[in-house]
Structure formats: structure tokens, C-alpha cells
Amino acid sequence: MSALTIKATNSWLILISLTLLSLAVSEWVENPAMMILFVVLAVIIKGRSIVDIFMGLNTAPVVWRRLLLSYVIVVPAIIGAVIVWL
């Protein structure tokens, strides 16, 4: 297996693990704010992994990488903040 294949496989396993962990947290955590915080953090981690590994933007021009990474961080953070404070 090539290094890129191993990296993609590891990233995929992390994405699946975070998805299953999000499901577990949604069932076990009673505090909605904590649940939303965890889900937002999981989305940010998953989004960064997708942008860097699967979209291949870790070698793209810095402007494009930063633009997509900021989108992956800012949008879930805003949505989480709005949900928590409503």
C-alpha cells in the first residue's frame, strides 16, 4: 500500500469513529449544549480531514486551503452558537 492509501484509510477510520462517537454522545449526554459542542467539534475535525486528505488541498495554493478550512471551522461554529443561545 502506498503512503497516500494508508493516510486516506486512516482518515476514513477517524471519520467513521467520529460519526459513531457522535451517535453515542447524542444518546448518552443529557446536556444539549455539551452535545452540540461535541458535534460541532467533530464536524470541524471531519471537515479538516476531508479538505486536507480527500480533496487534496494540503498541497493546493494557500489561499484555497485557508478559504475551505475557514469555511469548515466558521460555519459549524456559528450554527452551534446560534443553536446554543436560542
XYZ file of N, CA and C in Angstrom:
258
model
N 0.842 -1.185 0.000
C 0.000 0.000 0.000
C 0.882 1.241 0.000
N 0.449 2.230 -0.739
C 1.212 3.476 -0.787
C 0.919 4.315 0.457
N 1.763 5.272 0.690
C 1.590 6.151 1.850
C 0.283 6.927 1.755
N -0.086 7.321 0.542
C -1.338 8.057 0.351
C -2.550 7.184 0.664
N -2.496 5.923 0.275
C -3.590 4.998 0.565
C -3.721 4.766 2.060
N -2.602 4.608 2.733
C -2.623 4.409 4.186
C -3.179 5.648 4.875
N -2.762 6.817 4.428
C -3.241 8.071 5.014
C -4.747 8.223 4.809
N -5.226 7.911 3.613
C -6.659 8.003 3.324
C -7.445 6.989 4.143
N -6.916 5.786 4.289
C -7.594 4.758 5.082
C -7.667 5.165 6.545
N -6.571 5.668 7.093
C -6.575 6.129 8.484
C -7.553 7.281 8.678
N -7.578 8.189 7.735
C -8.508 9.313 7.816
C -9.948 8.820 7.761
N -10.214 7.862 6.894
C -11.560 7.299 6.786
C -11.965 6.641 8.099
N -11.050 5.915 8.730
C -11.350 5.278 10.013
C -11.650 6.323 11.088
N -10.926 7.426 11.069
C -11.191 8.507 12.022
C -12.565 9.116 11.761
N -12.913 9.317 10.498
C -14.232 9.863 10.159
C -15.349 8.943 10.648
N -15.206 7.652 10.426
C -16.209 6.689 10.884
C -16.277 6.679 12.405
N -15.123 6.701 13.070
C -15.091 6.705 14.536
C -15.773 7.942 15.104
N -15.503 9.097 14.525
C -16.144 10.328 14.996
C -17.651 10.291 14.771
N -18.079 9.698 13.675
C -19.510 9.575 13.413
C -20.168 8.690 14.463
N -19.565 7.551 14.753
C -20.121 6.645 15.761
C -20.062 7.263 17.155
N -18.988 7.982 17.443
C -18.875 8.657 18.737
C -19.931 9.753 18.868
N -20.210 10.462 17.792
C -21.267 11.481 17.811
C -22.622 10.848 18.101
N -22.868 9.700 17.517
C -24.110 8.977 17.780
C -24.203 8.588 19.247
N -23.118 8.068 19.802
C -23.106 7.673 21.206
C -23.308 8.878 22.118
N -22.630 9.967 21.822
C -22.763 11.177 22.646
C -24.198 11.688 22.607
N -24.821 11.640 21.453
C -26.203 12.125 21.356
C -27.157 11.275 22.181
N -26.820 10.027 22.413
C -27.668 9.154 23.224
C -27.366 9.277 24.711
N -26.111 9.515 25.082
C -25.711 9.472 26.480
C -25.711 10.817 27.181
N -25.422 11.878 26.485
C -25.277 13.189 27.126
C -26.649 13.828 27.293
N -26.920 14.280 28.504
C -28.206 14.906 28.805
C -28.211 16.400 28.487
N -27.066 17.045 28.612
C -26.964 18.484 28.411
C -26.893 18.797 26.908
N -27.910 19.460 26.361
C -27.905 19.745 24.919
C -26.722 20.605 24.474
N -26.301 21.543 25.303
C -25.183 22.414 24.926
C -23.892 21.609 24.778
N -23.671 20.658 25.662
C -22.475 19.815 25.569
C -22.532 18.926 24.333
N -23.717 18.427 24.037
C -23.880 17.582 22.861
C -23.591 18.386 21.591
N -24.130 19.587 21.521
C -23.910 20.439 20.350
C -22.437 20.804 20.227
N -21.796 21.112 21.341
C -20.368 21.430 21.323
C -19.560 20.262 20.765
N -19.866 19.061 21.221
C -19.139 17.896 20.719
C -19.380 17.692 19.229
N -20.622 17.813 18.811
C -20.943 17.611 17.393
C -20.246 18.664 16.530
N -20.234 19.912 16.978
C -19.555 20.974 16.222
C -18.054 20.679 16.122
N -17.447 20.257 17.216
C -16.020 19.919 17.176
C -15.759 18.731 16.248
N -16.640 17.741 16.282
C -16.486 16.585 15.391
C -16.608 17.008 13.933
N -17.544 17.901 13.643
C -17.715 18.381 12.264
C -16.471 19.140 11.807
N -15.896 19.939 12.683
C -14.686 20.685 12.333
C -13.529 19.731 12.049
N -13.346 18.736 12.903
C -12.268 17.766 12.698
C -12.495 16.978 11.412
N -13.732 16.545 11.198
C -14.045 15.781 9.991
C -13.865 16.639 8.737
N -14.299 17.872 8.799
C -14.165 18.765 7.654
C -12.720 19.029 7.298
N -11.901 19.219 8.309
C -10.473 19.447 8.051
C -9.844 18.221 7.399
N -10.218 17.058 7.883
C -9.694 15.827 7.298
C -10.122 15.679 5.844
N -11.363 15.981 5.564
C -11.866 15.878 4.191
C -11.153 16.874 3.279
N -10.993 18.106 3.759
C -10.330 19.137 2.949
C -8.879 18.754 2.668
N -8.168 18.316 3.687
C -6.742 18.026 3.515
C -6.475 16.709 2.796
N -7.164 15.657 3.178
C -6.839 14.325 2.663
C -7.603 14.017 1.378
N -8.928 14.057 1.455
C -9.731 13.578 0.334
C -9.846 14.588 -0.805
N -9.830 15.874 -0.481
C -9.855 16.884 -1.538
C -8.442 17.237 -1.998
N -7.450 16.830 -1.226
C -6.062 17.056 -1.612
C -5.612 18.500 -1.539
N -6.256 19.295 -0.692
C -5.895 20.709 -0.630
C -4.710 20.993 0.291
N -4.134 19.949 0.881
C -2.940 20.188 1.691
C -1.749 20.598 0.824
N -1.833 20.341 -0.475
C -0.774 20.778 -1.392
C -1.257 21.867 -2.349
N -2.473 22.334 -2.161
C -3.046 23.372 -3.025
C -2.496 24.739 -2.626
N -2.754 25.748 -3.438
C -2.362 27.107 -3.052
C -2.962 27.478 -1.683
N -2.186 28.210 -0.920
C -2.553 28.533 0.458
C -3.914 29.223 0.540
N -4.226 30.081 -0.402
C -5.495 30.818 -0.371
C -6.680 29.860 -0.411
N -6.649 28.888 -1.302
C -7.765 27.943 -1.419
C -7.889 27.070 -0.184
N -6.763 26.604 0.326
C -6.797 25.755 1.519
C -7.354 26.530 2.711
N -6.863 27.736 2.918
C -7.352 28.543 4.044
C -8.822 28.898 3.890
N -9.247 29.173 2.679
C -10.649 29.500 2.431
C -11.556 28.340 2.821
N -11.239 27.150 2.365
C -12.081 26.000 2.685
C -11.972 25.602 4.151
N -10.773 25.692 4.729
C -10.634 25.372 6.148
C -11.377 26.380 7.017
N -11.359 27.645 6.647
C -12.104 28.634 7.432
C -13.601 28.381 7.326
N -14.064 27.975 6.159
C -15.482 27.640 5.989
C -15.860 26.469 6.896
N -15.000 25.458 6.938
C -15.268 24.266 7.740
C -15.261 24.591 9.236
N -14.534 25.608 9.634
C -14.481 25.981 11.048
C -15.566 26.995 11.396
N -15.717 28.024 10.589
C -16.614 29.134 10.922
C -18.090 28.739 10.849
N -18.493 28.070 9.797
C -19.918 27.748 9.624
C -20.442 26.843 10.747
N -19.784 25.715 11.079
C -20.295 24.914 12.198
C -20.263 25.667 13.528
N -19.247 26.503 13.730
C -19.176 27.273 14.973
C -20.342 28.250 15.081
N -20.683 28.913 14.001
C -21.820 29.844 14.014
C -23.124 29.089 14.242
N -23.309 27.991 13.543
C -24.533 27.202 13.712
C -24.645 26.700 15.148
N -23.549 26.185 15.699
C -23.565 25.715 17.084
C -23.871 26.830 18.061
N -23.275 28.001 17.856
C -23.521 29.134 18.749
C -24.974 29.583 18.682
N -25.526 29.634 17.492
C -26.925 30.046 17.346
C -27.850 29.048 18.031
N -27.595 27.767 17.858
C -28.452 26.751 18.476
C -28.355 26.809 19.991
N -27.151 26.981 20.525
C -26.975 27.004 21.981
C -27.633 28.230 22.596
N -27.526 29.387 21.945
C -28.035 30.615 22.541
C -29.479 30.927 22.203
N -30.154 30.094 21.457
C -31.575 30.344 21.167
C -32.469 29.787 22.208
